[in-house]
């Protein structure tokens, strides 16, 4: 007990860092809601479960480089977009450069009835790191 009282600042730093580590799960990230998947799991969903890959970045970002086969539907135009699958039971895999916009898009898609919407953890950067194909639009 004396150690804790003498080193209260260290205890506070340890508690704060632990809280920061738990924050993604509390917020609904990979651990809690299953709303983000690794790029290899995204490929499995596309190949085995007929998942649809949606890239929610802006057209200029999409043209600079995107996952092969991804449909570009910018986040701002996602609600009511015609490029979304009619069958809401299909997996919808959402990707963006970092994964931040994709996570927001998953929330919108789930509200619209796409229960199997997930984002790619780490976005296009993680897709590249996994040596998965990237193409550029001309």
CSV table of N, CA and C in Angstrom, one decimal:
chain,number,residue,atom,x,y,z
A,1,UNK,N,0.8,-1.2,0.0
A,1,UNK,CA,0.0,0.0,0.0
A,1,UNK,C,0.9,1.3,0.0
A,2,UNK,N,2.0,1.2,0.7
A,2,UNK,CA,2.9,2.3,0.8
A,2,UNK,C,3.5,2.6,-0.6
A,3,UNK,N,3.7,1.5,-1.4
A,3,UNK,CA,4.2,1.7,-2.7
A,3,UNK,C,3.2,2.5,-3.6
A,4,UNK,N,2.0,2.2,-3.5
A,4,UNK,CA,1.0,2.9,-4.3
A,4,UNK,C,0.9,4.3,-3.9
A,5,UNK,N,0.9,4.6,-2.6
A,5,UNK,CA,0.9,6.0,-2.2
A,5,UNK,C,2.1,6.8,-2.6
A,6,UNK,N,3.2,6.2,-2.5
A,6,UNK,CA,4.5,6.8,-2.8
A,6,UNK,C,4.6,7.1,-4.4
A,7,UNK,N,4.0,6.2,-5.1
A,7,UNK,CA,4.1,6.2,-6.6
A,7,UNK,C,2.8,6.4,-7.3
A,8,UNK,N,2.0,7.3,-6.7
A,8,UNK,CA,0.6,7.5,-7.2
A,8,UNK,C,0.6,8.0,-8.7
A,9,UNK,N,1.7,8.7,-9.1
A,9,UNK,CA,1.7,9.2,-10.5
A,9,UNK,C,1.9,8.0,-11.5
A,10,UNK,N,2.8,7.1,-11.1
A,10,UNK,CA,3.0,5.9,-11.9
A,10,UNK,C,1.7,5.1,-12.0
A,11,UNK,N,1.0,4.9,-10.9
A,11,UNK,CA,-0.3,4.2,-11.0
A,11,UNK,C,-1.3,4.9,-11.9
A,12,UNK,N,-1.3,6.2,-11.8
A,12,UNK,CA,-2.2,7.0,-12.7
A,12,UNK,C,-1.9,6.8,-14.1
A,13,UNK,N,-0.6,6.8,-14.5
A,13,UNK,CA,-0.2,6.6,-15.9
A,13,UNK,C,-0.5,5.2,-16.3
A,14,UNK,N,-0.4,4.2,-15.5
A,14,UNK,CA,-0.7,2.9,-15.8
A,14,UNK,C,-2.2,2.7,-16.1
A,15,UNK,N,-3.0,3.3,-15.3
A,15,UNK,CA,-4.5,3.3,-15.4
A,15,UNK,C,-4.9,4.0,-16.7
A,16,UNK,N,-4.3,5.1,-17.0
A,16,UNK,CA,-4.6,5.9,-18.2
A,16,UNK,C,-4.2,5.1,-19.5
A,17,UNK,N,-3.1,4.5,-19.5
A,17,UNK,CA,-2.6,3.7,-20.6
A,17,UNK,C,-3.5,2.5,-20.8
A,18,UNK,N,-3.9,1.8,-19.8
A,18,UNK,CA,-4.8,0.7,-19.9
A,18,UNK,C,-6.2,1.1,-20.4
A,19,UNK,N,-6.7,2.3,-20.0
A,19,UNK,CA,-7.9,2.8,-20.5
A,19,UNK,C,-7.8,3.1,-22.0
A,20,UNK,N,-6.7,3.7,-22.5
A,20,UNK,CA,-6.5,3.9,-23.9
A,20,UNK,C,-6.5,2.6,-24.7
A,21,UNK,N,-5.9,1.6,-24.1
A,21,UNK,CA,-5.9,0.3,-24.9
A,21,UNK,C,-7.3,-0.3,-25.0
A,22,UNK,N,-8.1,-0.1,-24.0
A,22,UNK,CA,-9.4,-0.6,-24.0
A,22,UNK,C,-10.4,0.2,-24.8
A,23,UNK,N,-10.1,1.5,-25.1
A,23,UNK,CA,-11.0,2.4,-25.7
A,23,UNK,C,-11.6,1.9,-27.1
A,24,UNK,N,-10.8,1.3,-28.0
A,24,UNK,CA,-11.4,0.8,-29.2
A,24,UNK,C,-12.5,-0.3,-29.0
A,25,UNK,N,-12.3,-1.1,-28.0
A,25,UNK,CA,-13.3,-2.1,-27.7
A,25,UNK,C,-14.6,-1.5,-27.1
A,26,UNK,N,-14.4,-0.5,-26.3
A,26,UNK,CA,-15.5,0.2,-25.7
A,26,UNK,C,-16.3,0.9,-26.8
A,27,UNK,N,-15.6,1.5,-27.7
A,27,UNK,CA,-16.1,2.3,-28.8
A,27,UNK,C,-16.8,1.4,-29.8
A,28,UNK,N,-16.5,0.2,-29.9
A,28,UNK,CA,-17.1,-0.7,-30.8
A,28,UNK,C,-16.2,-1.1,-32.0
A,29,UNK,N,-15.0,-1.2,-31.7
A,29,UNK,CA,-14.0,-1.6,-32.7
A,29,UNK,C,-14.0,-3.1,-33.0
A,30,UNK,N,-12.8,-3.6,-33.3
A,30,UNK,CA,-12.6,-5.0,-33.7
A,30,UNK,C,-13.1,-5.9,-32.6
A,31,UNK,N,-12.6,-5.7,-31.4
A,31,UNK,CA,-12.9,-6.6,-30.3
A,31,UNK,C,-14.3,-6.7,-29.8
A,32,UNK,N,-15.0,-5.6,-29.8
A,32,UNK,CA,-16.3,-5.5,-29.2
A,32,UNK,C,-17.4,-5.9,-30.2
A,33,UNK,N,-17.5,-5.1,-31.3
A,33,UNK,CA,-18.7,-5.3,-32.2
A,33,UNK,C,-18.4,-6.2,-33.4
A,34,UNK,N,-17.2,-6.5,-33.6
A,34,UNK,CA,-16.9,-7.3,-34.8
A,34,UNK,C,-17.1,-6.4,-36.1
A,35,UNK,N,-17.0,-5.1,-36.0
A,35,UNK,CA,-17.3,-4.3,-37.1
A,35,UNK,C,-16.1,-4.0,-38.0
A,36,UNK,N,-14.9,-4.5,-37.7
A,36,UNK,CA,-13.8,-4.4,-38.5
A,36,UNK,C,-13.1,-5.8,-38.7
A,37,UNK,N,-12.7,-6.1,-39.9
A,37,UNK,CA,-12.0,-7.4,-40.1
A,37,UNK,C,-10.7,-7.1,-40.8
A,38,UNK,N,-9.8,-8.1,-40.6
A,38,UNK,CA,-8.5,-8.0,-41.3
A,38,UNK,C,-8.7,-8.1,-42.8
A,39,UNK,N,-7.7,-7.7,-43.5
A,39,UNK,CA,-7.8,-7.7,-45.0
A,39,UNK,C,-8.0,-9.1,-45.5
A,40,UNK,N,-7.3,-10.1,-44.9
A,40,UNK,CA,-7.4,-11.5,-45.3
A,40,UNK,C,-8.9,-12.0,-45.1
A,41,UNK,N,-9.5,-11.6,-44.0
A,41,UNK,CA,-10.9,-12.0,-43.7
A,41,UNK,C,-11.8,-11.3,-44.8
A,42,UNK,N,-11.5,-10.1,-45.1
A,42,UNK,CA,-12.3,-9.4,-46.1
A,42,UNK,C,-12.2,-10.1,-47.5
A,43,UNK,N,-11.1,-10.6,-47.8
A,43,UNK,CA,-10.9,-11.4,-49.1
A,43,UNK,C,-11.8,-12.7,-49.0
A,44,UNK,N,-11.8,-13.3,-47.8
A,44,UNK,CA,-12.6,-14.5,-47.7
A,44,UNK,C,-14.1,-14.2,-47.8
A,45,UNK,N,-14.5,-13.1,-47.3
A,45,UNK,CA,-15.9,-12.7,-47.4
A,45,UNK,C,-16.3,-12.5,-48.9
A,46,UNK,N,-15.4,-11.8,-49.6
A,46,UNK,CA,-15.6,-11.5,-51.0
A,46,UNK,C,-15.6,-12.8,-51.8
A,47,UNK,N,-14.7,-13.7,-51.6
A,47,UNK,CA,-14.6,-14.9,-52.4
A,47,UNK,C,-15.6,-16.0,-52.1
A,48,UNK,N,-15.8,-16.2,-50.8
A,48,UNK,CA,-16.7,-17.3,-50.4
A,48,UNK,C,-18.1,-17.0,-50.1
A,49,UNK,N,-18.4,-15.7,-49.7
A,49,UNK,CA,-19.7,-15.3,-49.3
A,49,UNK,C,-20.3,-14.3,-50.2
A,50,UNK,N,-19.7,-14.0,-51.4
A,50,UNK,CA,-20.1,-13.1,-52.4
A,50,UNK,C,-20.2,-11.7,-51.8
A,51,UNK,N,-19.3,-11.3,-50.9
A,51,UNK,CA,-19.3,-10.0,-50.3
A,51,UNK,C,-19.0,-8.9,-51.4
A,52,UNK,N,-19.5,-7.7,-51.1
A,52,UNK,CA,-19.3,-6.6,-52.0
A,52,UNK,C,-18.4,-5.6,-51.4
A,53,UNK,N,-17.3,-5.2,-52.1
A,53,UNK,CA,-16.3,-4.3,-51.6
A,53,UNK,C,-16.6,-2.9,-52.0
A,54,UNK,N,-16.8,-2.0,-51.0
A,54,UNK,CA,-17.2,-0.6,-51.3
A,54,UNK,C,-16.0,0.3,-50.7
A,55,UNK,N,-15.5,1.1,-51.6
A,55,UNK,CA,-14.5,2.1,-51.2
A,55,UNK,C,-15.2,3.5,-51.0
A,56,UNK,N,-15.1,4.0,-49.8
A,56,UNK,CA,-15.8,5.2,-49.5
A,56,UNK,C,-15.0,6.5,-49.5
A,57,UNK,N,-13.8,6.4,-50.2
A,57,UNK,CA,-13.0,7.6,-50.3
A,57,UNK,C,-13.5,8.5,-51.4
A,58,UNK,N,-12.9,9.6,-51.5
A,58,UNK,CA,-13.3,10.6,-52.6
A,58,UNK,C,-12.8,10.1,-53.9
A,59,UNK,N,-13.4,10.5,-55.0
A,59,UNK,CA,-13.0,10.0,-56.4
A,59,UNK,C,-11.5,10.2,-56.7
A,60,UNK,N,-10.9,11.3,-56.3
A,60,UNK,CA,-9.5,11.5,-56.6
A,60,UNK,C,-8.6,10.5,-55.8
A,61,UNK,N,-9.0,10.2,-54.5
A,61,UNK,CA,-8.3,9.2,-53.8
A,61,UNK,C,-8.4,7.8,-54.4
A,62,UNK,N,-9.6,7.5,-54.8
A,62,UNK,CA,-10.0,6.3,-55.4
A,62,UNK,C,-9.1,6.1,-56.7
A,63,UNK,N,-9.0,7.1,-57.5
A,63,UNK,CA,-8.3,7.0,-58.8
A,63,UNK,C,-6.8,6.8,-58.5
A,64,UNK,N,-6.3,7.4,-57.4
A,64,UNK,CA,-4.9,7.2,-57.1
A,64,UNK,C,-4.5,5.8,-56.7
A,65,UNK,N,-5.4,5.0,-56.2
A,65,UNK,CA,-5.1,3.6,-55.9
A,65,UNK,C,-6.2,3.1,-54.9
A,66,UNK,N,-6.7,1.9,-55.4
A,66,UNK,CA,-7.8,1.3,-54.6
A,66,UNK,C,-7.7,-0.2,-54.7
A,67,UNK,N,-8.4,-0.9,-53.8
A,67,UNK,CA,-8.4,-2.4,-53.9
A,67,UNK,C,-9.1,-2.8,-55.2
A,68,UNK,N,-8.5,-3.8,-55.8
A,68,UNK,CA,-9.1,-4.3,-57.1
A,68,UNK,C,-10.5,-4.8,-56.8
A,69,UNK,N,-11.5,-4.4,-57.7
A,69,UNK,CA,-12.8,-4.8,-57.6
A,69,UNK,C,-13.7,-4.0,-56.7
A,70,UNK,N,-13.1,-2.9,-56.1
A,70,UNK,CA,-13.9,-2.1,-55.2
A,70,UNK,C,-14.8,-1.1,-56.0
A,71,UNK,N,-16.0,-0.9,-55.5
A,71,UNK,CA,-16.9,0.1,-56.1
A,71,UNK,C,-16.7,1.4,-55.3
A,72,UNK,N,-16.6,2.5,-56.0
A,72,UNK,CA,-16.4,3.8,-55.3
A,72,UNK,C,-17.7,4.5,-55.0
A,73,UNK,N,-18.0,4.6,-53.7
A,73,UNK,CA,-19.2,5.3,-53.3
A,73,UNK,C,-18.7,6.2,-52.2
A,74,UNK,N,-18.4,7.5,-52.4
A,74,UNK,CA,-17.9,8.4,-51.4
A,74,UNK,C,-18.8,8.4,-50.2
A,75,UNK,N,-18.3,8.6,-49.0
A,75,UNK,CA,-19.0,8.5,-47.8
A,75,UNK,C,-20.2,9.5,-47.8
A,76,UNK,N,-20.0,10.7,-48.3
A,76,UNK,CA,-21.0,11.7,-48.4
A,76,UNK,C,-22.2,11.3,-49.2
A,77,UNK,N,-22.0,10.4,-50.1
A,77,UNK,CA,-23.1,10.0,-51.0
A,77,UNK,C,-23.6,8.6,-50.7
A,78,UNK,N,-23.2,8.0,-49.6
A,78,UNK,CA,-23.5,6.6,-49.3
A,78,UNK,C,-24.9,6.3,-49.1
A,79,UNK,N,-25.6,7.2,-48.4
A,79,UNK,CA,-27.0,7.0,-48.0
A,79,UNK,C,-27.8,7.0,-49.3
A,80,UNK,N,-28.5,5.9,-49.6
A,80,UNK,CA,-29.3,5.8,-50.8
A,80,UNK,C,-28.6,5.6,-52.1
A,81,UNK,N,-27.3,5.3,-52.1
A,81,UNK,CA,-26.5,5.1,-53.3
A,81,UNK,C,-26.9,3.9,-54.1
A,82,UNK,N,-26.9,4.0,-55.4
A,82,UNK,CA,-27.3,2.9,-56.3
A,82,UNK,C,-26.3,1.8,-56.4
A,83,UNK,N,-25.1,2.0,-56.0
A,83,UNK,CA,-24.0,1.0,-56.1
A,83,UNK,C,-24.1,0.0,-55.0
A,84,UNK,N,-24.9,0.2,-54.0
A,84,UNK,CA,-25.0,-0.8,-52.9
A,84,UNK,C,-25.8,-2.0,-53.4
A,85,UNK,N,-25.5,-3.2,-52.8
A,85,UNK,CA,-26.2,-4.4,-53.2
A,85,UNK,C,-27.7,-4.3,-52.8
A,86,UNK,N,-28.6,-4.8,-53.6
A,86,UNK,CA,-30.0,-4.9,-53.3
A,86,UNK,C,-30.3,-5.9,-52.2
A,87,UNK,N,-29.5,-7.0,-52.2
A,87,UNK,CA,-29.6,-8.0,-51.2
A,87,UNK,C,-28.9,-7.5,-49.9
A,88,UNK,N,-29.6,-7.1,-48.9
A,88,UNK,CA,-29.0,-6.6,-47.7
A,88,UNK,C,-28.4,-7.7,-46.8
A,89,UNK,N,-28.6,-8.9,-47.1
A,89,UNK,CA,-28.0,-10.0,-46.4
A,89,UNK,C,-26.6,-10.3,-46.8
A,90,UNK,N,-26.2,-9.8,-47.9
A,90,UNK,CA,-24.8,-10.1,-48.4
A,90,UNK,C,-23.8,-9.3,-47.5
A,91,UNK,N,-22.6,-9.8,-47.3
A,91,UNK,CA,-21.6,-9.0,-46.6
A,91,UNK,C,-21.2,-7.8,-47.4
A,92,UNK,N,-21.1,-6.7,-46.8
A,92,UNK,CA,-20.7,-5.5,-47.4
A,92,UNK,C,-19.4,-5.1,-46.7
A,93,UNK,N,-18.3,-5.1,-47.4
A,93,UNK,CA,-17.0,-4.8,-46.9
A,93,UNK,C,-16.6,-3.4,-47.3
A,94,UNK,N,-16.4,-2.5,-46.3
A,94,UNK,CA,-16.1,-1.1,-46.6
A,94,UNK,C,-14.6,-0.8,-46.3
A,95,UNK,N,-14.0,0.0,-47.3
A,95,UNK,CA,-12.6,0.3,-47.1
A,95,UNK,C,-12.4,1.8,-47.5
A,96,UNK,N,-11.4,2.4,-46.9
A,96,UNK,CA,-11.0,3.7,-47.2
A,96,UNK,C,-9.5,3.7,-46.9
A,97,UNK,N,-8.8,4.8,-47.2
A,97,UNK,CA,-7.3,4.8,-47.0
A,97,UNK,C,-6.8,4.4,-45.6
A,98,UNK,N,-7.5,4.9,-44.5
A,98,UNK,CA,-7.0,4.6,-43.2
A,98,UNK,C,-8.0,3.7,-42.3
A,99,UNK,N,-9.2,3.6,-42.7
A,99,UNK,CA,-10.2,2.8,-42.0
A,99,UNK,C,-11.2,3.7,-41.2
A,100,UNK,N,-10.9,5.0,-41.0
A,100,UNK,CA,-11.7,5.9,-40.2
A,100,UNK,C,-13.1,6.1,-40.9
A,101,UNK,N,-13.1,6.5,-42.1
A,101,UNK,CA,-14.3,6.8,-42.8
A,101,UNK,C,-15.1,5.5,-43.0
A,102,UNK,N,-14.4,4.4,-43.2
A,102,UNK,CA,-15.1,3.1,-43.4
A,102,UNK,C,-15.8,2.7,-42.2
A,103,UNK,N,-15.3,3.0,-41.0
A,103,UNK,CA,-16.0,2.7,-39.7
A,103,UNK,C,-17.3,3.5,-39.6
A,104,UNK,N,-17.2,4.8,-40.0
A,104,UNK,CA,-18.4,5.6,-40.0
A,104,UNK,C,-19.5,5.1,-41.0
A,105,UNK,N,-19.0,4.6,-42.2
A,105,UNK,CA,-19.8,4.1,-43.2
A,105,UNK,C,-20.6,2.8,-42.8
A,106,UNK,N,-19.8,2.0,-42.0
A,106,UNK,CA,-20.5,0.8,-41.5
A,106,UNK,C,-21.6,1.1,-40.6
A,107,UNK,N,-21.5,2.1,-39.8
A,107,UNK,CA,-22.6,2.6,-38.9
A,107,UNK,C,-23.8,3.0,-39.8
A,108,UNK,N,-23.6,3.7,-40.8
A,108,UNK,CA,-24.7,4.2,-41.7
A,108,UNK,C,-25.3,3.0,-42.4
A,109,UNK,N,-24.5,2.1,-42.9
A,109,UNK,CA,-25.0,0.9,-43.6
A,109,UNK,C,-25.8,0.0,-42.6
A,110,UNK,N,-25.4,-0.2,-41.4
A,110,UNK,CA,-26.1,-1.0,-40.5
A,110,UNK,C,-27.5,-0.4,-40.2
A,111,UNK,N,-27.5,1.0,-40.0
A,111,UNK,CA,-28.8,1.7,-39.8
A,111,UNK,C,-29.7,1.5,-41.0
A,112,UNK,N,-29.1,1.3,-42.2
A,112,UNK,CA,-29.9,1.1,-43.4
A,112,UNK,C,-30.3,-0.3,-43.7
A,113,UNK,N,-29.9,-1.2,-42.7
A,113,UNK,CA,-30.4,-2.6,-42.8
A,113,UNK,C,-29.3,-3.6,-43.3
A,114,UNK,N,-28.1,-3.1,-43.6
A,114,UNK,CA,-27.0,-4.0,-44.0
A,114,UNK,C,-26.4,-4.6,-42.7
A,115,UNK,N,-26.9,-5.7,-42.2
A,115,UNK,CA,-26.5,-6.2,-40.9
A,115,UNK,C,-25.1,-6.8,-41.0
A,116,UNK,N,-24.6,-7.2,-42.2
A,116,UNK,CA,-23.3,-7.8,-42.4
A,116,UNK,C,-22.3,-6.9,-42.9
A,117,UNK,N,-22.4,-5.6,-42.6
A,117,UNK,CA,-21.5,-4.6,-43.0
A,117,UNK,C,-20.3,-4.6,-42.1
A,118,UNK,N,-19.1,-4.6,-42.6
A,118,UNK,CA,-17.8,-4.5,-41.8
A,118,UNK,C,-16.8,-3.6,-42.6
A,119,UNK,N,-15.9,-3.1,-41.8
A,119,UNK,CA,-14.8,-2.3,-42.4
A,119,UNK,C,-13.5,-3.1,-42.4
A,120,UNK,N,-12.6,-2.7,-43.3
A,120,UNK,CA,-11.3,-3.4,-43.3
A,120,UNK,C,-10.4,-2.6,-42.3
A,121,UNK,N,-10.0,-3.3,-41.3
A,121,UNK,CA,-9.1,-2.7,-40.3
A,121,UNK,C,-7.8,-2.2,-40.9
A,122,UNK,N,-7.5,-1.0,-40.7
A,122,UNK,CA,-6.3,-0.4,-41.3
A,122,UNK,C,-6.5,0.1,-42.7
A,123,UNK,N,-7.6,-0.1,-43.3
A,123,UNK,CA,-7.9,0.4,-44.6
A,123,UNK,C,-7.1,-0.1,-45.8
A,124,UNK,N,-6.9,0.8,-46.8
A,124,UNK,CA,-6.2,0.5,-48.0
A,124,UNK,C,-4.7,0.2,-47.6
A,125,UNK,N,-4.2,0.9,-46.6
A,125,UNK,CA,-2.8,0.7,-46.2
A,125,UNK,C,-2.6,-0.7,-45.7
A,126,UNK,N,-3.5,-1.3,-44.9
A,126,UNK,CA,-3.4,-2.6,-44.5
A,126,UNK,C,-3.6,-3.6,-45.7
A,127,UNK,N,-4.4,-3.2,-46.6
A,127,UNK,CA,-4.6,-4.0,-47.8
A,127,UNK,C,-3.3,-4.2,-48.6
A,128,UNK,N,-2.6,-3.0,-48.7
A,128,UNK,CA,-1.3,-3.0,-49.4
A,128,UNK,C,-0.3,-3.9,-48.6
A,129,UNK,N,-0.2,-3.7,-47.3
A,129,UNK,CA,0.7,-4.4,-46.5
A,129,UNK,C,0.5,-5.9,-46.6
A,130,UNK,N,-0.7,-6.3,-46.8
A,130,UNK,CA,-1.0,-7.8,-47.0
A,130,UNK,C,-0.7,-8.3,-48.4
A,131,UNK,N,-0.1,-7.4,-49.2
A,131,UNK,CA,0.2,-7.7,-50.6
A,131,UNK,C,-1.0,-8.1,-51.4
A,132,UNK,N,-2.1,-7.5,-51.1
A,132,UNK,CA,-3.3,-7.7,-51.9
A,132,UNK,C,-3.3,-6.7,-53.1
A,133,UNK,N,-4.0,-7.0,-54.2
A,133,UNK,CA,-3.9,-6.2,-55.4
A,133,UNK,C,-4.5,-4.8,-55.3
A,134,UNK,N,-3.8,-3.8,-55.8
A,134,UNK,CA,-4.2,-2.4,-55.8
A,134,UNK,C,-4.2,-2.0,-57.3
A,135,UNK,N,-5.2,-1.2,-57.7
A,135,UNK,CA,-5.2,-0.7,-59.1
A,135,UNK,C,-5.4,0.8,-59.0
A,136,UNK,N,-5.1,1.4,-60.1
A,136,UNK,CA,-5.3,2.9,-60.3
A,136,UNK,C,-6.2,3.1,-61.4
A,137,UNK,N,-7.1,4.1,-61.3
A,137,UNK,CA,-8.0,4.4,-62.3
A,137,UNK,C,-7.3,5.5,-63.2
A,138,UNK,N,-7.6,5.4,-64.5
A,138,UNK,CA,-7.0,6.4,-65.4
A,138,UNK,C,-8.0,7.5,-65.8
